[in-house]
XYZ file of C-alpha atoms in Angstrom:
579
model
C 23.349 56.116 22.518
C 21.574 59.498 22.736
C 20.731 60.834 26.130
C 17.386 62.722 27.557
C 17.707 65.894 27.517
C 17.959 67.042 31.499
C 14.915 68.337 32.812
C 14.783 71.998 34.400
C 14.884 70.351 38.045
C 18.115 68.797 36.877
C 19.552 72.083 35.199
C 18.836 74.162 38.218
C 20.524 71.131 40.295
C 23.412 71.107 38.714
C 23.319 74.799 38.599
C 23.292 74.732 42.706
C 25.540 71.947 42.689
C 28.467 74.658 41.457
C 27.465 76.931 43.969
C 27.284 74.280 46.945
C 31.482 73.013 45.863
C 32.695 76.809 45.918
C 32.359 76.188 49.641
C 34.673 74.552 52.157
C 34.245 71.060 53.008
C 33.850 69.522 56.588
C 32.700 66.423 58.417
C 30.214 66.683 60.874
C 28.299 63.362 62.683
C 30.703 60.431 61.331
C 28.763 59.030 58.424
C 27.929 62.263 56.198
C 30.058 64.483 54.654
C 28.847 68.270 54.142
C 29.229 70.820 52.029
C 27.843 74.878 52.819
C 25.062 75.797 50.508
C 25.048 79.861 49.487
C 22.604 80.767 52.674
C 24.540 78.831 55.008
C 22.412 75.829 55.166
C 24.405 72.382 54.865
C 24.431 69.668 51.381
C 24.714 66.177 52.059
C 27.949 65.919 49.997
C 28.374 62.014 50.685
C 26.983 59.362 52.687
C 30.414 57.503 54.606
C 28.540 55.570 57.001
C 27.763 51.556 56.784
C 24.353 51.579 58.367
C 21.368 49.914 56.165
C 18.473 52.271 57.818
C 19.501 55.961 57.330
C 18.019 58.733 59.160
C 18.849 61.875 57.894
C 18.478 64.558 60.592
C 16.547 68.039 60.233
C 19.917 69.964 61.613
C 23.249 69.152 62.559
C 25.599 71.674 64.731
C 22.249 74.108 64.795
C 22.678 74.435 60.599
C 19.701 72.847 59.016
C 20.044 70.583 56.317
C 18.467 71.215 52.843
C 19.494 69.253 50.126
C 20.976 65.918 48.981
C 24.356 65.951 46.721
C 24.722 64.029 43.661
C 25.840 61.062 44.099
C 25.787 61.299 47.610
C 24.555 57.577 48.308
C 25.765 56.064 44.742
C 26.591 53.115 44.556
C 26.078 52.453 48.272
C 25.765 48.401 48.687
C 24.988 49.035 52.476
C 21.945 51.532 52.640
C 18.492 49.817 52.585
C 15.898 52.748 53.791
C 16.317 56.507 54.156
C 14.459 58.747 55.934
C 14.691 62.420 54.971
C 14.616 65.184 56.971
C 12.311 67.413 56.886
C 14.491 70.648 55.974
C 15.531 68.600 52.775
C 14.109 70.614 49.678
C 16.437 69.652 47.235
C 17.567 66.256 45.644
C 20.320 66.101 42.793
C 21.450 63.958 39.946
C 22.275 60.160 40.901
C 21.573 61.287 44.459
C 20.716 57.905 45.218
C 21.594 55.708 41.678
C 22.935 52.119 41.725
C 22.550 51.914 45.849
C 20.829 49.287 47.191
C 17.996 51.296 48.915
C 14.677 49.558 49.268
C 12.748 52.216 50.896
C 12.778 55.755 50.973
C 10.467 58.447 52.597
C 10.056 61.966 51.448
C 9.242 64.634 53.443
C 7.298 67.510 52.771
C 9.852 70.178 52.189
C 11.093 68.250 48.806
C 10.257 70.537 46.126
C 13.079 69.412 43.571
C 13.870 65.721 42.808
C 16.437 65.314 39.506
C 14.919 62.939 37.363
C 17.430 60.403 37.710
C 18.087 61.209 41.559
C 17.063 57.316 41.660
C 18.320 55.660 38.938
C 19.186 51.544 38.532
C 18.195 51.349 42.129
C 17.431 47.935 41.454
C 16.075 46.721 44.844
C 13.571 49.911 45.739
C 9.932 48.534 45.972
C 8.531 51.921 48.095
C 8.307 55.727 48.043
C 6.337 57.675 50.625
C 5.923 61.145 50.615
C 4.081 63.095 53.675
C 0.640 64.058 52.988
C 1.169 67.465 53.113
C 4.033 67.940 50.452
C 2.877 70.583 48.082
C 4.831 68.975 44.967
C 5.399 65.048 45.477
C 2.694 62.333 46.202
C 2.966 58.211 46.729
C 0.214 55.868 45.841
C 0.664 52.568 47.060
C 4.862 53.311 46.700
C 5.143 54.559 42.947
C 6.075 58.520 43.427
C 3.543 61.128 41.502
C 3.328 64.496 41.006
C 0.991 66.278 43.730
C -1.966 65.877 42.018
C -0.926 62.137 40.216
C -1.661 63.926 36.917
C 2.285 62.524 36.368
C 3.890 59.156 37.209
C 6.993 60.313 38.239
C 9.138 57.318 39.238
C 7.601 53.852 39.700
C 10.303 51.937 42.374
C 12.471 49.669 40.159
C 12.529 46.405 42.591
C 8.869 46.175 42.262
C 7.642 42.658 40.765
C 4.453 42.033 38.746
C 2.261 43.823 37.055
C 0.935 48.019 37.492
C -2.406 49.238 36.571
C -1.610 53.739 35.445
C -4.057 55.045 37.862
C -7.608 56.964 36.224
C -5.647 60.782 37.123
C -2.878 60.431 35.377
C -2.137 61.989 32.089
C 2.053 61.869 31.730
C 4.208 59.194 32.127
C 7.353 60.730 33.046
C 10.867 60.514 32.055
C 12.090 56.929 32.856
C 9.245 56.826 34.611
C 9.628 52.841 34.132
C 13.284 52.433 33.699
C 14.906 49.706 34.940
C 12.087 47.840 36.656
C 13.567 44.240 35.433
C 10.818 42.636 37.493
C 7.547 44.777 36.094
C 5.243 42.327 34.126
C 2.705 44.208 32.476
C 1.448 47.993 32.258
C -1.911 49.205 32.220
C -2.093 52.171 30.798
C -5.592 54.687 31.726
C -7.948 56.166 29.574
C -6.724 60.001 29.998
C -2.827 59.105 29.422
C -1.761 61.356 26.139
C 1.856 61.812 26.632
C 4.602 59.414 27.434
C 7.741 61.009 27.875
C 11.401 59.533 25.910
C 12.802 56.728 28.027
C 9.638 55.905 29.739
C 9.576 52.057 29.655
C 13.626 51.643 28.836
C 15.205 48.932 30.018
C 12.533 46.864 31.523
C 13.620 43.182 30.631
C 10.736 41.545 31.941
C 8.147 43.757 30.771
C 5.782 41.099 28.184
C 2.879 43.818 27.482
C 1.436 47.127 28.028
C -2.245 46.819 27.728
C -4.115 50.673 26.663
C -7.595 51.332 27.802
C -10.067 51.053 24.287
C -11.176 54.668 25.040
C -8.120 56.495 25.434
C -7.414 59.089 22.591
C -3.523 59.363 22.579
C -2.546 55.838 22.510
C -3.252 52.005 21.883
C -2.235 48.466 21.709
C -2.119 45.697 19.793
C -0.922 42.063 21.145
C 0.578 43.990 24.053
C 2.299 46.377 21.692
C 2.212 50.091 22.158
C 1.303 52.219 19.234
C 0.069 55.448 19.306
C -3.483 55.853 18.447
C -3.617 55.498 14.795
C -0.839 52.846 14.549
C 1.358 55.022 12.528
C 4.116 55.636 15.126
C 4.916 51.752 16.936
C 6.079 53.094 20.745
C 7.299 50.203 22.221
C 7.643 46.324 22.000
C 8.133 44.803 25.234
C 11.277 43.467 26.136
C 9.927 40.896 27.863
C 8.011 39.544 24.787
C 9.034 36.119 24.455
C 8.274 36.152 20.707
C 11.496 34.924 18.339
C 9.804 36.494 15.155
C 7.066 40.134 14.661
C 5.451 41.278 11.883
C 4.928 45.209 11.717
C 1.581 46.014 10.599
C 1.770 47.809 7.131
C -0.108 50.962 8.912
C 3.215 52.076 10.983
C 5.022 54.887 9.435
C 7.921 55.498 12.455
C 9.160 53.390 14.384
C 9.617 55.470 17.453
C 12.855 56.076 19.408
C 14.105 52.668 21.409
C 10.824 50.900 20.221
C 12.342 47.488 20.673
C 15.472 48.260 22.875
C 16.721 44.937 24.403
C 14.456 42.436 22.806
C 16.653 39.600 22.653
C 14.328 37.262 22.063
C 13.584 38.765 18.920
C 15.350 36.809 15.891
C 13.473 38.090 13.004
C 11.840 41.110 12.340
C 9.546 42.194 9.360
C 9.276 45.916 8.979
C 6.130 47.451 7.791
C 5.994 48.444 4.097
C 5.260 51.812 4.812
C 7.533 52.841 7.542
C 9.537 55.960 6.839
C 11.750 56.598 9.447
C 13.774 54.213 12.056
C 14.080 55.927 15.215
C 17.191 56.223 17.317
C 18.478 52.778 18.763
C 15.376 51.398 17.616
C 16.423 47.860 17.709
C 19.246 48.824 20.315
C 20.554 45.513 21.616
C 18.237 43.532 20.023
C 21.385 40.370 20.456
C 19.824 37.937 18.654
C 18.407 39.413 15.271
C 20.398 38.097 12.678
C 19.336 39.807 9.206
C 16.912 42.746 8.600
C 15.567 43.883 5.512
C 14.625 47.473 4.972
C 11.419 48.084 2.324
C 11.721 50.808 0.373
C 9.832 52.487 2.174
C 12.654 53.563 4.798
C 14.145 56.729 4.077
C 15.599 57.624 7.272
C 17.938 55.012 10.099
C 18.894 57.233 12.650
C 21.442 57.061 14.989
C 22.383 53.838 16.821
C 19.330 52.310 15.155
C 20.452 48.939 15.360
C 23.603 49.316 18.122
C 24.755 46.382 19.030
C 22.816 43.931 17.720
C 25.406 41.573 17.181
C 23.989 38.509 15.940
C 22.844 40.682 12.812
C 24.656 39.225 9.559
C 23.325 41.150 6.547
C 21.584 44.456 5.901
C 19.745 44.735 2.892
C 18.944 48.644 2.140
C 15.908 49.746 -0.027
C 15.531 52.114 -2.261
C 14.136 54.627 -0.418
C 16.917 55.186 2.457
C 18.700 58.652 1.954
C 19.787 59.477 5.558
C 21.654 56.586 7.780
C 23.125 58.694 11.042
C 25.736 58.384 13.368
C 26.727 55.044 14.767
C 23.490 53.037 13.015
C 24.943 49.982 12.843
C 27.743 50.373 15.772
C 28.558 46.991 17.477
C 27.123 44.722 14.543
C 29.945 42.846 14.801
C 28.893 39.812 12.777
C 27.780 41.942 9.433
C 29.485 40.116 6.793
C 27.406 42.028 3.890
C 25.648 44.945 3.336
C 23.788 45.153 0.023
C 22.088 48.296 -1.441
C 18.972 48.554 -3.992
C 20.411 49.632 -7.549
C 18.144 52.498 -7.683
C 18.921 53.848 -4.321
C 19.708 57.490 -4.840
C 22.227 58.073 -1.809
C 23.890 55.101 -1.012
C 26.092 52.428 -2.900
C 26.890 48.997 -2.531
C 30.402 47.199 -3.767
C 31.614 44.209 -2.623
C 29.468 44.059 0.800
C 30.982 47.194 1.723
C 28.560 50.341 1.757
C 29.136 53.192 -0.103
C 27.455 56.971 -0.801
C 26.547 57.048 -4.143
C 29.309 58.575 -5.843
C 31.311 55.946 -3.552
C 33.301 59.561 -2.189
C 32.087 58.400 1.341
C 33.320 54.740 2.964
C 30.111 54.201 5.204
C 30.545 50.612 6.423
C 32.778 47.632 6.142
C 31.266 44.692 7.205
C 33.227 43.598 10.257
C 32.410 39.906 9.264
C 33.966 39.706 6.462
C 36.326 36.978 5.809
C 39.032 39.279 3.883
C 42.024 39.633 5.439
C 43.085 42.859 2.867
C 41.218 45.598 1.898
C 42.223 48.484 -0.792
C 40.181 51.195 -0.232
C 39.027 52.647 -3.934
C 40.341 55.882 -5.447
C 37.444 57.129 -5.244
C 36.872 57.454 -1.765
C 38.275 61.039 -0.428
C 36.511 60.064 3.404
C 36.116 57.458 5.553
C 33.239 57.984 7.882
C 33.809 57.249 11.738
C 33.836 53.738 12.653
C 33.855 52.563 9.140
C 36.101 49.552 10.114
C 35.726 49.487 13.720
C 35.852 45.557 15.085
C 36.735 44.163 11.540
C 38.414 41.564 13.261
C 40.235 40.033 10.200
C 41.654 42.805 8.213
C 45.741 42.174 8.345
C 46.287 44.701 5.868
C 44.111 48.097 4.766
C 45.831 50.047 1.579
C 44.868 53.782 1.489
C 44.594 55.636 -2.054
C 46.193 58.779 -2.277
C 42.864 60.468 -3.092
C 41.636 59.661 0.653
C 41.438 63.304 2.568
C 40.469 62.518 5.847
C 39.602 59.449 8.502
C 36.764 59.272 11.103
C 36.940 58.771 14.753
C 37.307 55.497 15.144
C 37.718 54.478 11.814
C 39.831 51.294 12.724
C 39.092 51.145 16.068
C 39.245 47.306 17.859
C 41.239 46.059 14.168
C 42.702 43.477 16.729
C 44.866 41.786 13.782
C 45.553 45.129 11.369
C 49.735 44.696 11.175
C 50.435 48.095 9.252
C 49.490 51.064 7.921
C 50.513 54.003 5.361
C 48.594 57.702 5.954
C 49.150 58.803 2.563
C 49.828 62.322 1.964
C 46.181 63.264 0.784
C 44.943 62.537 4.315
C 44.455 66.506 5.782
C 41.967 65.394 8.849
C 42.118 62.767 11.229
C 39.554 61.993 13.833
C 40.407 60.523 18.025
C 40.507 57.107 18.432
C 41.003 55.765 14.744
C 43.489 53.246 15.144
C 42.322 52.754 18.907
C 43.165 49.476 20.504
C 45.173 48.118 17.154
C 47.014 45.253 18.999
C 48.847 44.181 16.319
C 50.097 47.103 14.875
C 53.247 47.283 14.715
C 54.411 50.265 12.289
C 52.488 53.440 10.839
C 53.815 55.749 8.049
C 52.057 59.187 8.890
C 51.935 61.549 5.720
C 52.708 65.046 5.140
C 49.537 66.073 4.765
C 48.434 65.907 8.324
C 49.546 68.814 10.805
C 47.797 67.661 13.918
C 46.589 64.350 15.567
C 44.067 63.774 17.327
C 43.192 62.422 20.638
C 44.237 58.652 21.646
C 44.469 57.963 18.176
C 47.362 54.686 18.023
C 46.682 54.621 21.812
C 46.801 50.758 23.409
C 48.670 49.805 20.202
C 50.890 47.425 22.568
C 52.825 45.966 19.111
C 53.509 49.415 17.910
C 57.334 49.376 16.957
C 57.867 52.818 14.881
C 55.725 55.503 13.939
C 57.394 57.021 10.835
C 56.932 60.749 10.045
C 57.644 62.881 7.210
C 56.878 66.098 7.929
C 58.090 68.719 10.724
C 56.832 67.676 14.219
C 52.679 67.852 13.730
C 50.726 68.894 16.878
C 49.768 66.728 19.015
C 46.484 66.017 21.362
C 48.052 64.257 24.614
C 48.200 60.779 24.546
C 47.704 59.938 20.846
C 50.169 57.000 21.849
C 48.830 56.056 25.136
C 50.417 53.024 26.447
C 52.604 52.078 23.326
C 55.524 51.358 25.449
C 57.693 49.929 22.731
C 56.920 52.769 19.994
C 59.633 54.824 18.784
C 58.832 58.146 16.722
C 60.986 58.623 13.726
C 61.475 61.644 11.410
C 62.840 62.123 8.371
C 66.422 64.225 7.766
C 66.063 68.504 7.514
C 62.481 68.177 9.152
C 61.800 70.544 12.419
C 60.150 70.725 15.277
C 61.398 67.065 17.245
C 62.965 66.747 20.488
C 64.099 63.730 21.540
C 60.668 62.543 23.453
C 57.427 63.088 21.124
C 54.332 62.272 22.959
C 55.764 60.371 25.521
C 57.718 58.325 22.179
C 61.485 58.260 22.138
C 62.551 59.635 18.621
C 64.981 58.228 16.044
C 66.279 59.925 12.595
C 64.395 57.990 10.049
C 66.739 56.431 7.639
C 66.549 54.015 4.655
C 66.913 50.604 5.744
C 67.003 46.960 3.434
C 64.743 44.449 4.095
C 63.481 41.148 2.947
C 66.727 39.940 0.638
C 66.722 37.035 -1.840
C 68.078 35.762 -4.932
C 66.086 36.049 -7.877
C 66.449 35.049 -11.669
C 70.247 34.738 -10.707
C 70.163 38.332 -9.490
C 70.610 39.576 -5.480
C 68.241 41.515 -4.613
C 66.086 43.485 -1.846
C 63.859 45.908 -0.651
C 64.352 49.535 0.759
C 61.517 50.873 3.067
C 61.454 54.400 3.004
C 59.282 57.224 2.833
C 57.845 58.035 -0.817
C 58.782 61.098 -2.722
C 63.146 60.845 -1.092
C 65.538 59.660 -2.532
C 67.468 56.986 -2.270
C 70.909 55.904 -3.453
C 71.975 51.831 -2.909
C 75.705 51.601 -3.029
C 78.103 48.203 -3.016
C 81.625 47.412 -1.749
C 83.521 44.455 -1.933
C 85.584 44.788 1.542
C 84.540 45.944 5.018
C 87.339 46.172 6.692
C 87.942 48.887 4.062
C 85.184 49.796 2.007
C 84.873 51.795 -0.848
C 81.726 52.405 -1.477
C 80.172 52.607 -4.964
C 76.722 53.973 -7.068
C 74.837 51.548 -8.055
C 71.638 53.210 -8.436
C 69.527 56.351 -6.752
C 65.802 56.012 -6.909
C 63.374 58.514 -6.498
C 60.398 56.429 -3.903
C 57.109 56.566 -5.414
C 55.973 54.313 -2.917
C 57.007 53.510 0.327
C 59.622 50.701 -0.880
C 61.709 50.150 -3.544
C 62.677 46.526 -4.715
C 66.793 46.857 -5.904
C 67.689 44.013 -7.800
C 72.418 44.069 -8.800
C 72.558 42.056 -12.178
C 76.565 42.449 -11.570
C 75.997 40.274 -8.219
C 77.063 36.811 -9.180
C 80.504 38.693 -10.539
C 81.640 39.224 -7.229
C 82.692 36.808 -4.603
C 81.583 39.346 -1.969
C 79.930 41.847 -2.339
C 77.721 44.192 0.202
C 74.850 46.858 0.042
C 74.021 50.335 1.828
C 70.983 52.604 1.007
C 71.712 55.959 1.372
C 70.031 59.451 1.677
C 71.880 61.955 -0.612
């Protein structure tokens, strides 16, 4: 999911966060850790102590104490209030996230507070800030701007419901987020901006009510639109509806609009909406089908992440853009259809195209198939294309493929092999991730690197088979594939005896799968396509002579021999060579 971009308090935070590690550590009064800031003054590196009520003192050893570390309290399931000093000017990212702090009072020297300094504190019901501070306020515990022209932070553990005060104009960055207990929001008549992230993650949130006179925004049914109902803000998570109809007025459906409804089951977009904004339907669980007018032309990225009750996607005809990781997580799509006069996209078989059907977008991770051939005329497969396709056994690449996506076949939990054929130039991290039942991959020449964890946590992985010179590698493309063995073909360059952590083996013909067919013995040789391979017969081991038979020339990655001359024999055995 996309992130806010960091706010300049945050940049010039992290920016005196460098400075403050370039100095020597040391431990002064038991429970805090310091670090030296630039002008000598100390930095609250970490909180070690296991009291609940937290005083943080003005000086300590005659150095005064200015500014809060990241993370210095995060995570802390022992702190309950804290008290800050009044040297403090400075508080950084996460300062005080995921701690169980219920209280905290700011002094007057804060001039800097990183926007997420107090992030998923979950049980904080209070800020107070001292009268006098020239750049923080508190009104009745939710923390303001001086002059509460911005709500700033509104304390996450508070229940009910929250009227915006008359002065304020912005709602902040996450001003809201995380406040699983906040009912209802009020918003004022002189509120015209509301910054990304405002209301995210507020489960329990059933409506935000706008003031009839204000000029920015409004609401309908407790849902916030802007003023003229063409951009739909924010559904409330904590809407109990199961079903919502989008007036026909909305255009965009803003960024996150519906993020976490999972009561929602149903949801009928608006005929003339253009654009679906980024996770837009983010973990909406239970939606199971959505139908997209054509109307759409844009689904941005992670528009519907994770929704993963979601079983079909029907795409209109007006959808020409769908971004990264739109349908990520959907893991019970088992179709996605596509309007015939869609100019962009394709659909063929459930499994979504581009137009030209050059680009493999999507296949359905529902799907009942347990094979898949990709067509010839794919030449890319775009990242995650088969991520969690849980019942794919078997995926057969066409030589015109050129590259694979990160993640392409990430999470194929029952995928048992695969061939890389030679076409394939580029290959993303990740893309055969956390394959559990792999158990062999045939890497083509056309590949001179590999990419980051790519058959990493593929615990059935027996042999990786190569047939080029020794590619480069990023470390750990076999992470944790303790029975994998790396093997290379005869005359290529470049292996030791350890490849990525691998143990390496000269890759040689080998005979599989025998049986007698039509009266004739036969089997199969596995080898690498484009060698050559001779099968030859003797009658005696204890001193063979071996003969011809027959030298092949693999256009594949097997070859099935079949010896008419075997019933002529009363023993008889096989080798494959390589010439």
């Amino acid at each position: 999911m996309k992130k806010p971009q960091i706010s300049n308090v945050a940049r010039a935070a992290k920016l005196f966060l460098v400075i403050l590690f370039l100095s020597p550590v040391f431990n002064a009064r038991a429970q805090f850790t310091f670090t030296t800031n630039g002008d000598g003054s100390l930095n609250i590196a970490l909180y070690t102590g296991s009291h609940g009520v937290v005083l943080i003192p003005n000086t300590t050893n005659g150095l005064r104490i200015t500014s809060i570390g990241a993370a210095a309290f995060f995570n802390n399931t022992n702190v309950t209030s804290v008290t800050i000093g009044t040297n403090v000017g400075i508080i950084l990212d996460q300062a005080f996230s995921y701690s169980t702090i219920t209280s905290v009072a700011l002094p007057a020297s804060v001039t800097n507070i990183a926007f997420d300094a107090f992030l998923d504190c979950y049980d904080l019901t209070n800020f107070s800030v001292a009268t006098n501070d020239p750049d923080f306020s508190s009104v009745a515990g939710v923390l303001f701007n001086q002059n509460q022209t911005t709500l700033i932070s509104y304390p996450e553990g508070r229940a009910g419901g929250y009227a915006v005060p008359n002065s304020v104009t912005n709602i902040g960055i996450y001003a809201f987020f995380g406040s699983s207990n906040l009912a209802s929001v009020a918003l004022s008549t002189n509120v015209d901006t509301i910054e990304n992230y405002a209301f995210y993650n507020c489960p329990g949130l059933a409506a935000i009510a706008v003031n009839t006179n204000n000029q920015s925004y409004s609401s309908v049914a407790g849902v916030l639109f802007d003023k003229n109902q063409d951009t739909l803000i924010a559904f409330p998570a904590g809407n109990a509806a199961a079903s919502y109809t989008m007036p026909n007025v909305v255009t965009n459906i803003g960024m996150e609009a519906f993020y976490g409804c999972q009561k929602l089951t149903n949801v009928t977009i608006g005929t003339n909406v253009v654009v679906v904004g980024d996770a837009a339907f983010d973990y909406c669980t239970a939606l199971t089908g959505i139908t997209l007018p054509n109307s759409v032309a844009v689904i941005s990225g992670d528009a519907f992440a994770e929704c993963r009750a979601l079983a079909s996607i029907a795409i209109g005809t007006g959808v020409t853009n769908i971004m990264y990781q739109a349908f990520i997580g959907c893991s019970s799509i088992a179709a996605i259809t596509v309007a015939a006069g869609n100019p962009a996209f394709s659909s063929v078989g459930g499994v979504l195209f581009d137009k030209n059907q050059a680009l493999l977008v999507l296949y359905p991770p529902a799907s009942s198939a347990v094979s898949y051939a990709v067509p010839g005329t794919v030449t890319n497969i775009m990242a995650d294309a088969f991520m969690d396709s849980d019942n794919l056994a078997s995926v057969t690449l066409d030589s015109n493929l050129q590259s694979l996506g990160d993640s392409a076949f990430q999470n194929c939990f029952n995928l048992t092999s695969i061939a890389i054929p030679n076409s394939v130039t580029s290959m993303g991290n990740f893309v055969f991730y956390q394959c559990v039942s792999l158990t062999n991959v045939i890497v083509g020449s056309g590949l001179n690197d590999i990419g980051f964890q790519v058959f990493a946590y593929c615990y059935s992985l027996a042999g990786a088979y190569f047939t080029t010179n020794a590619p480069a590698m990023n470390a750990d493309a076999f992470d944790d594939d303790f029975l994998a063995t790396a093997y290379y073909l005869p005359g290529m360059t470049g292996w030791n005896t350890i490849f990525d952590g691998l143990p390496t083996a000269l890759w040689l013909p080998q005979i599989v799968d025998s049986a007698v067919r039509t009266n004739q013995f036969g089997f199969l040789v596995n080898w690498a396509s484009g060698e050559k391979v001779v099968v030859e017969a003797c009658t005696n081991l204890a001193g063979p002579v071996w003969s011809p038979l027959q030298t092949n020339l693999l256009s594949g990655n097997s070859w099935p021999f079949s010896d008419p001359q075997s019933t002529n024999f009363p023993n008889r055995f096989y080798r494959a060579i390589s010439p």
